[in-house]
C-alpha positions as YAML, in Angstrom:
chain: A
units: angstrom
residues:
- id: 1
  name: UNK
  ca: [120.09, 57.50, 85.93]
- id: 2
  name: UNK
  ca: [116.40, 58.01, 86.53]
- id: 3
  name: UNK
  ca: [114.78, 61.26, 86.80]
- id: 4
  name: UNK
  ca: [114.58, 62.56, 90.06]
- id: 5
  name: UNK
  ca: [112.26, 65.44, 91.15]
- id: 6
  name: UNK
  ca: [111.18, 66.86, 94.57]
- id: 7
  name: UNK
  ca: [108.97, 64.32, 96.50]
- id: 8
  name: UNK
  ca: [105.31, 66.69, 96.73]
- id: 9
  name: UNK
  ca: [105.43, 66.50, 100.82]
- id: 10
  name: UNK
  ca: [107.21, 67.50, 103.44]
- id: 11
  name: UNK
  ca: [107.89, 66.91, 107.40]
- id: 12
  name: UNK
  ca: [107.74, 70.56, 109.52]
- id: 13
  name: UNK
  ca: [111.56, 69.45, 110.31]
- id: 14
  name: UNK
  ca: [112.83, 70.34, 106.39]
- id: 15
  name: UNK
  ca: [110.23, 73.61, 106.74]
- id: 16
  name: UNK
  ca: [111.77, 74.23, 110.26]
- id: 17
  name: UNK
  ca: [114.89, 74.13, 108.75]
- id: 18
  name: UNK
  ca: [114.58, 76.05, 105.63]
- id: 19
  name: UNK
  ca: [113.41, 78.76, 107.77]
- id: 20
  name: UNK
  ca: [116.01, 78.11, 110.64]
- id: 21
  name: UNK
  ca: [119.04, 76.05, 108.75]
- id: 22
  name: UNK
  ca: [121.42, 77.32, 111.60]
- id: 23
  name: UNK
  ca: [119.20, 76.24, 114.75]
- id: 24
  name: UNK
  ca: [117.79, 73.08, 116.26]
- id: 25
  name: UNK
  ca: [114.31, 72.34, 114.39]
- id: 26
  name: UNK
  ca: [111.90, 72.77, 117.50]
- id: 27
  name: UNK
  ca: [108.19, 73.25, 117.87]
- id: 28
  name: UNK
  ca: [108.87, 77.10, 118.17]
- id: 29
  name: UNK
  ca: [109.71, 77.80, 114.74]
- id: 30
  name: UNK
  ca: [106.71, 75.84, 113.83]
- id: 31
  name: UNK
  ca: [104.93, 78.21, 115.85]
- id: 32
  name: UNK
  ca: [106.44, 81.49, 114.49]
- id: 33
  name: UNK
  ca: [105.56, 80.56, 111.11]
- id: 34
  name: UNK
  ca: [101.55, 79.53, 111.65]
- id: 35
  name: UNK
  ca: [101.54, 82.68, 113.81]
- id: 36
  name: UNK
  ca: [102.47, 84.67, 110.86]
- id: 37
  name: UNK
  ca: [100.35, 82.78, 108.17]
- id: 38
  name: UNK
  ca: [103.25, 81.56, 106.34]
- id: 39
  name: UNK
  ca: [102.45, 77.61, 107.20]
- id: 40
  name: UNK
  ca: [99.61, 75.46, 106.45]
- id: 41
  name: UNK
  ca: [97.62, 73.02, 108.20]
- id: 42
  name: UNK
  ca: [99.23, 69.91, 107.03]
- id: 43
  name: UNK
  ca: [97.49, 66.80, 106.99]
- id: 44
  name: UNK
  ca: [97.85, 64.83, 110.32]
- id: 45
  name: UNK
  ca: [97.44, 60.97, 110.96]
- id: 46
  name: UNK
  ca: [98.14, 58.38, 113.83]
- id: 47
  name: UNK
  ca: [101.67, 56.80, 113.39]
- id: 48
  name: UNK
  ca: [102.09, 53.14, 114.78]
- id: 49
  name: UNK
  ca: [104.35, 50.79, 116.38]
- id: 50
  name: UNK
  ca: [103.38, 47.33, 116.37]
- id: 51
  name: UNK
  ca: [100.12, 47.98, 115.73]
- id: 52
  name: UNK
  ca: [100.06, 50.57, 118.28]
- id: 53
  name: UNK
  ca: [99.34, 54.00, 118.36]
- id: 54
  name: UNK
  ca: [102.49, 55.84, 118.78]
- id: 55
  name: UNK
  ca: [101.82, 59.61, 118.15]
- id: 56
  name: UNK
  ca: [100.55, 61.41, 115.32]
- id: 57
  name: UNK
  ca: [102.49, 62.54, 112.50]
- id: 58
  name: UNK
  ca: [101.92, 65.51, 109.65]
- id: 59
  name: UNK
  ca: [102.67, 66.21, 106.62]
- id: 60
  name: UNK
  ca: [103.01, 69.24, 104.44]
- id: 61
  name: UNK
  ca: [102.99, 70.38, 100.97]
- id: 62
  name: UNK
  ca: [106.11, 71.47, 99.74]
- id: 63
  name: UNK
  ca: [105.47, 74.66, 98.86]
- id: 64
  name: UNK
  ca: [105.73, 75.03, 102.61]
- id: 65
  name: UNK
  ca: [109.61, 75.28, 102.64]
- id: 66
  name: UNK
  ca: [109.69, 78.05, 99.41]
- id: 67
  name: UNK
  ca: [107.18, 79.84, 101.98]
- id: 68
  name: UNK
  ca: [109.84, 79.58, 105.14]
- id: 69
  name: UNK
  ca: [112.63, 80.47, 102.71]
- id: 70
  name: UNK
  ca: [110.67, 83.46, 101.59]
- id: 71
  name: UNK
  ca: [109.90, 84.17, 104.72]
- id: 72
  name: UNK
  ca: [113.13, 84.02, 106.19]
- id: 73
  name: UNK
  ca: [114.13, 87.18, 103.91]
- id: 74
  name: UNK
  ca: [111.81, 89.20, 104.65]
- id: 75
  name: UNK
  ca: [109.34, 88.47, 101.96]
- id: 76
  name: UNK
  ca: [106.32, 88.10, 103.64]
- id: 77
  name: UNK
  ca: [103.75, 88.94, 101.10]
- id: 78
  name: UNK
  ca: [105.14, 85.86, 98.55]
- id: 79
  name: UNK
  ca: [105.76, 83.77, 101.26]
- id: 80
  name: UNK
  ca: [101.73, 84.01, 101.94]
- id: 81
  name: UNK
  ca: [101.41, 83.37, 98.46]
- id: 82
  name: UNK
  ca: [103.00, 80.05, 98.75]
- id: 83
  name: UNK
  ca: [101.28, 79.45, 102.16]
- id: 84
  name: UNK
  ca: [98.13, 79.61, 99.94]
- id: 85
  name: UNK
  ca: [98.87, 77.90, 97.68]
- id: 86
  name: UNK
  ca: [99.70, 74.82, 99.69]
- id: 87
  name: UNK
  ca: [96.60, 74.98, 101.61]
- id: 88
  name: UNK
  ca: [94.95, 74.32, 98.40]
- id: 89
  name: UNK
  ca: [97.07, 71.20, 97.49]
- id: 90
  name: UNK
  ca: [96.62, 69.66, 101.04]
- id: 91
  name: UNK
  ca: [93.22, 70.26, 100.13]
- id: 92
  name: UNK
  ca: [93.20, 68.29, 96.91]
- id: 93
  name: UNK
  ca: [95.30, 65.74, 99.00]
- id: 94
  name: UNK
  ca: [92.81, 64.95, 101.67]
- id: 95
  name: UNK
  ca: [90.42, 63.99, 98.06]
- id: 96
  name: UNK
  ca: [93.59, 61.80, 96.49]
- id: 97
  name: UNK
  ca: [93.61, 60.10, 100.01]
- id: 98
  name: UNK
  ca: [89.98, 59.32, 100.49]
- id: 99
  name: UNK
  ca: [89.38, 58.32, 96.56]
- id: 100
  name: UNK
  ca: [92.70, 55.65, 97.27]
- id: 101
  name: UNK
  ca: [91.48, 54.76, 100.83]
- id: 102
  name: UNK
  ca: [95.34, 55.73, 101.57]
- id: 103
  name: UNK
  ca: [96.72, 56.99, 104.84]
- id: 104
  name: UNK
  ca: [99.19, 60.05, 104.88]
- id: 105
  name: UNK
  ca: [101.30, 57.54, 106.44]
- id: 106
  name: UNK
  ca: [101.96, 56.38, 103.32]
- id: 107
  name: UNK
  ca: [103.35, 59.41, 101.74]
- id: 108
  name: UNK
  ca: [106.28, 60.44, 104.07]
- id: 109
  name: UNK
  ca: [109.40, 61.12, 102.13]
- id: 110
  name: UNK
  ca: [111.45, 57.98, 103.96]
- id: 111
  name: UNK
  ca: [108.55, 54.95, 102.70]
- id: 112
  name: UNK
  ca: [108.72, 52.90, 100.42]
- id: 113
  name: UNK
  ca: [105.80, 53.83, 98.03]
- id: 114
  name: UNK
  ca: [102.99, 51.30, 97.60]
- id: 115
  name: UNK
  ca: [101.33, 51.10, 94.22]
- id: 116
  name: UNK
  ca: [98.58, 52.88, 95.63]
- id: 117
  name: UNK
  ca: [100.32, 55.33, 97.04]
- id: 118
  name: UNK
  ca: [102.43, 55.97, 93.56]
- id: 119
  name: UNK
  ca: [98.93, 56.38, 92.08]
- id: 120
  name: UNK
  ca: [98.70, 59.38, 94.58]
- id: 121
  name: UNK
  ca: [102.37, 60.80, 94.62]
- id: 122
  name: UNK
  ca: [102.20, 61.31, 90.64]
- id: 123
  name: UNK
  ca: [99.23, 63.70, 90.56]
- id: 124
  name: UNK
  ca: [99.88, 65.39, 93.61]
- id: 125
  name: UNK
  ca: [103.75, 66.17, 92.30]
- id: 126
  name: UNK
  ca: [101.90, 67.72, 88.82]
- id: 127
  name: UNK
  ca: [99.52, 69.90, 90.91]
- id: 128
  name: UNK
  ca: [102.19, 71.27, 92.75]
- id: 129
  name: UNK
  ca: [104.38, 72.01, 89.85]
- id: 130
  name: UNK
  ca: [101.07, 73.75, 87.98]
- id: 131
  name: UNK
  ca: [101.09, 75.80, 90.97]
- id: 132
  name: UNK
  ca: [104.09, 76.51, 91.48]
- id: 133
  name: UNK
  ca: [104.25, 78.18, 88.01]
- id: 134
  name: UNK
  ca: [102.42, 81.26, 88.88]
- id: 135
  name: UNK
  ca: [103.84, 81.55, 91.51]
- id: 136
  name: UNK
  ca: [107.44, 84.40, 92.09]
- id: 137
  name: UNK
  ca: [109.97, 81.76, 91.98]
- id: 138
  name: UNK
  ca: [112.38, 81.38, 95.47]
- id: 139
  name: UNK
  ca: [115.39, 83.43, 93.82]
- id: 140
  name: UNK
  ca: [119.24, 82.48, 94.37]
- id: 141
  name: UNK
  ca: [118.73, 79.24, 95.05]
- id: 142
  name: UNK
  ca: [120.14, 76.40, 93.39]
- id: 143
  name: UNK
  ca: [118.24, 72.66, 93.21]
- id: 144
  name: UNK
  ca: [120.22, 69.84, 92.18]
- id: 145
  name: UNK
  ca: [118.61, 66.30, 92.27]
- id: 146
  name: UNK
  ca: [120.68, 63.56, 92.42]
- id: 147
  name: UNK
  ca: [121.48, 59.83, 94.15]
- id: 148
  name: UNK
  ca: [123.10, 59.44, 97.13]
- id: 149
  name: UNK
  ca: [125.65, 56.91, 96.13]
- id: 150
  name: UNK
  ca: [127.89, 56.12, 99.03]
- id: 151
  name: UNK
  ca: [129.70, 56.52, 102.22]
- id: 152
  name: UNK
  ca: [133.06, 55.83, 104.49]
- id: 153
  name: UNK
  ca: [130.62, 57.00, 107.84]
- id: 154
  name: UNK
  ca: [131.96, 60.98, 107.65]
- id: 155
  name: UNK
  ca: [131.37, 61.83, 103.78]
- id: 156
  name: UNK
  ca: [128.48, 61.08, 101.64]
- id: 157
  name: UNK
  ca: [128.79, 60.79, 97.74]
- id: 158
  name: UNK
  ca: [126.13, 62.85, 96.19]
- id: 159
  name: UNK
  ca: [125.82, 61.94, 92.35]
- id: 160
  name: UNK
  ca: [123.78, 64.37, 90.06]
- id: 161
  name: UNK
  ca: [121.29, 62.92, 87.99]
- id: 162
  name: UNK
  ca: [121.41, 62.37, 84.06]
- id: 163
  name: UNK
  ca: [124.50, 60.74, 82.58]
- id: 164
  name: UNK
  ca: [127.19, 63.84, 82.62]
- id: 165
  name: UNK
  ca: [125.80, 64.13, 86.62]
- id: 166
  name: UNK
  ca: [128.77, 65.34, 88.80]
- id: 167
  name: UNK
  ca: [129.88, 64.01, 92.23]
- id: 168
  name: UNK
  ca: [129.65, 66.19, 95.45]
- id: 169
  name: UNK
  ca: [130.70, 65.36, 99.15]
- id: 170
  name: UNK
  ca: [128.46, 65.80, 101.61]
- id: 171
  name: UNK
  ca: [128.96, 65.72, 105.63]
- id: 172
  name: UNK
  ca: [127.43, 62.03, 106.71]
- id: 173
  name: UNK
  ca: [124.98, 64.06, 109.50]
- id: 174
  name: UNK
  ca: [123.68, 66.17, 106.50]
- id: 175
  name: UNK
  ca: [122.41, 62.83, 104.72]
- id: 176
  name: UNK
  ca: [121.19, 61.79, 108.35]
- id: 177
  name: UNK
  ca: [119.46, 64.74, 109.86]
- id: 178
  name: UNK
  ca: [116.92, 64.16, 106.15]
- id: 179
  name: UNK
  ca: [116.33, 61.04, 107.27]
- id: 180
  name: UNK
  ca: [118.05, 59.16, 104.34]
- id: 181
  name: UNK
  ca: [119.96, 56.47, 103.44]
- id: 182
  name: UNK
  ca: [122.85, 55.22, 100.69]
- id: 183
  name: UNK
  ca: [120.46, 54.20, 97.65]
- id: 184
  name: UNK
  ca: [117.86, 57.19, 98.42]
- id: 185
  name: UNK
  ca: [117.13, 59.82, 95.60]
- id: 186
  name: UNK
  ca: [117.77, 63.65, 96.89]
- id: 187
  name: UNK
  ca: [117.85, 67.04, 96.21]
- id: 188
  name: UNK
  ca: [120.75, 69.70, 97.13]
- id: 189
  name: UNK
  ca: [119.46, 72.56, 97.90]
- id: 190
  name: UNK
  ca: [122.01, 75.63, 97.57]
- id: 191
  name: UNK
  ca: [121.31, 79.20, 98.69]
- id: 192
  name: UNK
  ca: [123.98, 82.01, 98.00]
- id: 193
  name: UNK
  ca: [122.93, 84.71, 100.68]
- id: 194
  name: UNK
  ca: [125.64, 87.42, 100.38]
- id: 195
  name: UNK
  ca: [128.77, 85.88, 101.60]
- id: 196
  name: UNK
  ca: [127.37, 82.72, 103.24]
- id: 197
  name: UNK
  ca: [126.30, 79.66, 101.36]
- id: 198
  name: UNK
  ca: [123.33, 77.59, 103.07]
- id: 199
  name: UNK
  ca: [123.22, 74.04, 102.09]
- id: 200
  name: UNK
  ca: [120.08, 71.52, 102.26]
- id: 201
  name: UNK
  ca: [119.42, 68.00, 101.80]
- id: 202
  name: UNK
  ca: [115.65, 66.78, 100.86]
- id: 203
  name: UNK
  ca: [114.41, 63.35, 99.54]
- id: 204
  name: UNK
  ca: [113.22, 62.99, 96.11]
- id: 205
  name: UNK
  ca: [111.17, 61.06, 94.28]
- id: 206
  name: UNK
  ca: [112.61, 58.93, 91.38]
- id: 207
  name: UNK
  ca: [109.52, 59.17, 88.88]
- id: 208
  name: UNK
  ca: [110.28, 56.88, 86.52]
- id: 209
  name: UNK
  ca: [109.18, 54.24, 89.22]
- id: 210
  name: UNK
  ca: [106.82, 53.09, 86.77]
- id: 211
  name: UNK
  ca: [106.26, 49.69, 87.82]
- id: 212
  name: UNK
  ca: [104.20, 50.08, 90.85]
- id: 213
  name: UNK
  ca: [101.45, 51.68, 88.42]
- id: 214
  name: UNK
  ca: [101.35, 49.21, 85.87]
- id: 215
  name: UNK
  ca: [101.06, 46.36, 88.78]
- id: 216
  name: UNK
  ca: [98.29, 48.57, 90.60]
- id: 217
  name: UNK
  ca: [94.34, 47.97, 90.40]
- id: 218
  name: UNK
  ca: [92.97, 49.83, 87.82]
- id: 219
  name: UNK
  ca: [90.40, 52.70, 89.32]
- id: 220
  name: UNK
  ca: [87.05, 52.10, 87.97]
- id: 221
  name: UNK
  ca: [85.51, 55.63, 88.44]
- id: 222
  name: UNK
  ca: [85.61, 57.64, 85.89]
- id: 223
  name: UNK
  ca: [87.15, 61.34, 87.15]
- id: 224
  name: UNK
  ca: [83.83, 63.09, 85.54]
- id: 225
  name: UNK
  ca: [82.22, 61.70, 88.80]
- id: 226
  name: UNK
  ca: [85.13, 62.70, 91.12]
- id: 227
  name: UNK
  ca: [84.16, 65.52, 94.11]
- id: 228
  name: UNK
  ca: [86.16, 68.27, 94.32]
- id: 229
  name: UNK
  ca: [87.19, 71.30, 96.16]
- id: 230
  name: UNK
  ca: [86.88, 74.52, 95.27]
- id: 231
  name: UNK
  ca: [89.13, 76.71, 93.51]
- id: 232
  name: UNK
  ca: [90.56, 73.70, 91.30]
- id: 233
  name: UNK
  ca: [89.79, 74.68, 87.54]
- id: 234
  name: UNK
  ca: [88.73, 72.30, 85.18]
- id: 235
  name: UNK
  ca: [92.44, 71.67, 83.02]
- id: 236
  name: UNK
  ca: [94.31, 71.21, 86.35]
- id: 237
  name: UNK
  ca: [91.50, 68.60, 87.55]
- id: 238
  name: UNK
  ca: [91.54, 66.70, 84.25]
- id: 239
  name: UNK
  ca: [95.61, 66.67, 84.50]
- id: 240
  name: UNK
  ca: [95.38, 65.92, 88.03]
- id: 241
  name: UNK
  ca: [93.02, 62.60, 87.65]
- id: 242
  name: UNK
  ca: [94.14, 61.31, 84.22]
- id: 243
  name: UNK
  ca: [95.85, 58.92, 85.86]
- id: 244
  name: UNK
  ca: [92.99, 57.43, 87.40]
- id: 245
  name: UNK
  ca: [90.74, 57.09, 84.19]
- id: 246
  name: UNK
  ca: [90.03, 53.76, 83.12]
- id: 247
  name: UNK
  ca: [92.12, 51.71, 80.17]
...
């Protein structure tokens, strides 16, 4: 089993819902949360159908749905803390996307990843885990990644990754309301709030997916001459464009 780990960006549907896991994700919770500074901007961009223009989409950085959780308990000064955070990853995001000539499209949790989109996913996953690590950490919760194995159309088999992994059943709407399919890496998401226990389903990202990088063009300029934005210091911008530096 490959190693899975949480895919770096989000749809306002798994924020919506890590704030709200008992309610209909609407626009109104999106709301709430921007009105209290506890949700970024995201990154928006034209989806298409046929060519068409058929809405516009955005996505988030993760740290967006530690923020809602936080939020959601009454934590408001950490959940700001995240909220800041992830402004400054979309940030660094909107650079990763220009450098690749990528569209956020190209990102969301449900596509299959072009090579040049691997070559963004990769350093945007380490920046959020560097920032995640100052960061107070979203406590009682439990984050198992995993494969989602199979289904007889009510239960889904949820396998844990690494070879002892264990199996869980999961309702079939859980696996449908993330947007995933039989095949798809995930994370369970378990939160032990007094004497309920709130369950989530997000995609991951199987990072071992190592063959779209070696098959991608090489980048030819060298991250010395990369433009940045501010506050990024100089170890987390060498770790964040190593993989873009020349053999």
């Amino acid at each position: 089993m490959r190693a899975v780990q949480a895919w770096p960006v989000v749809r306002w549907r798994d924020i919506v819902h890590a704030f709200r896991p008992d309610h209909v994700a609407g626009e109104a919770q999106v709301k709430t949360l921007r009105a209290n500074q506890v949700l970024s901007d995201g990154i928006r961009f034209p989806r298409r159908n046929n060519h068409r223009l058929a809405g516009v989409g955005t996505l988030y950085s993760r740290l967006n749905v530690g923020a809602a959780v936080l939020y959601r308990r009454k934590d408001k000064d950490a959940a700001r803390m995240y909220c800041a955070a992830a402004r400054k990853i979309e940030e660094e995001l909107m650079t990763l996307l220009k450098h690749q000539q990528l569209d956020a499209s190209e990102l969301e949790p449900t596509a299959v990843a072009s090579p040049r989109a691997w070559r963004v996913l990769r350093p945007l996953w380490e920046l959020t885990e560097a920032s995640l690590a100052p960061l107070p950490p979203v406590a009682e919760e439990e984050c198992i990644p995993g494969v989602l194995q199979s289904t007889d159309g009510r239960k889904v088999r949820f396998t844990e990754a690494g070879p002892d992994g264990l199996d869980h059943e999961l309702p079939y709407a859980m696996m449908e309301a993330a947007g995933l399919s039989v095949g798809d890496p995930a994370l369970l998401l378990s939160e032990f709030t007094g004497a309920t226990i709130i369950t989530r389903l997000q995609p991951g990202l199987l990072m071992e997916e190592t063959e779209q990088e070696r098959d991608a063009d090489p980048v030819t300029t060298p991250a010395k001459n990369l433009t940045f934005h501010e506050p990024l210091d100089e170890d987390i911008r060498t770790a964040l464009f190593a993989k873009f530096r020349p053999e």
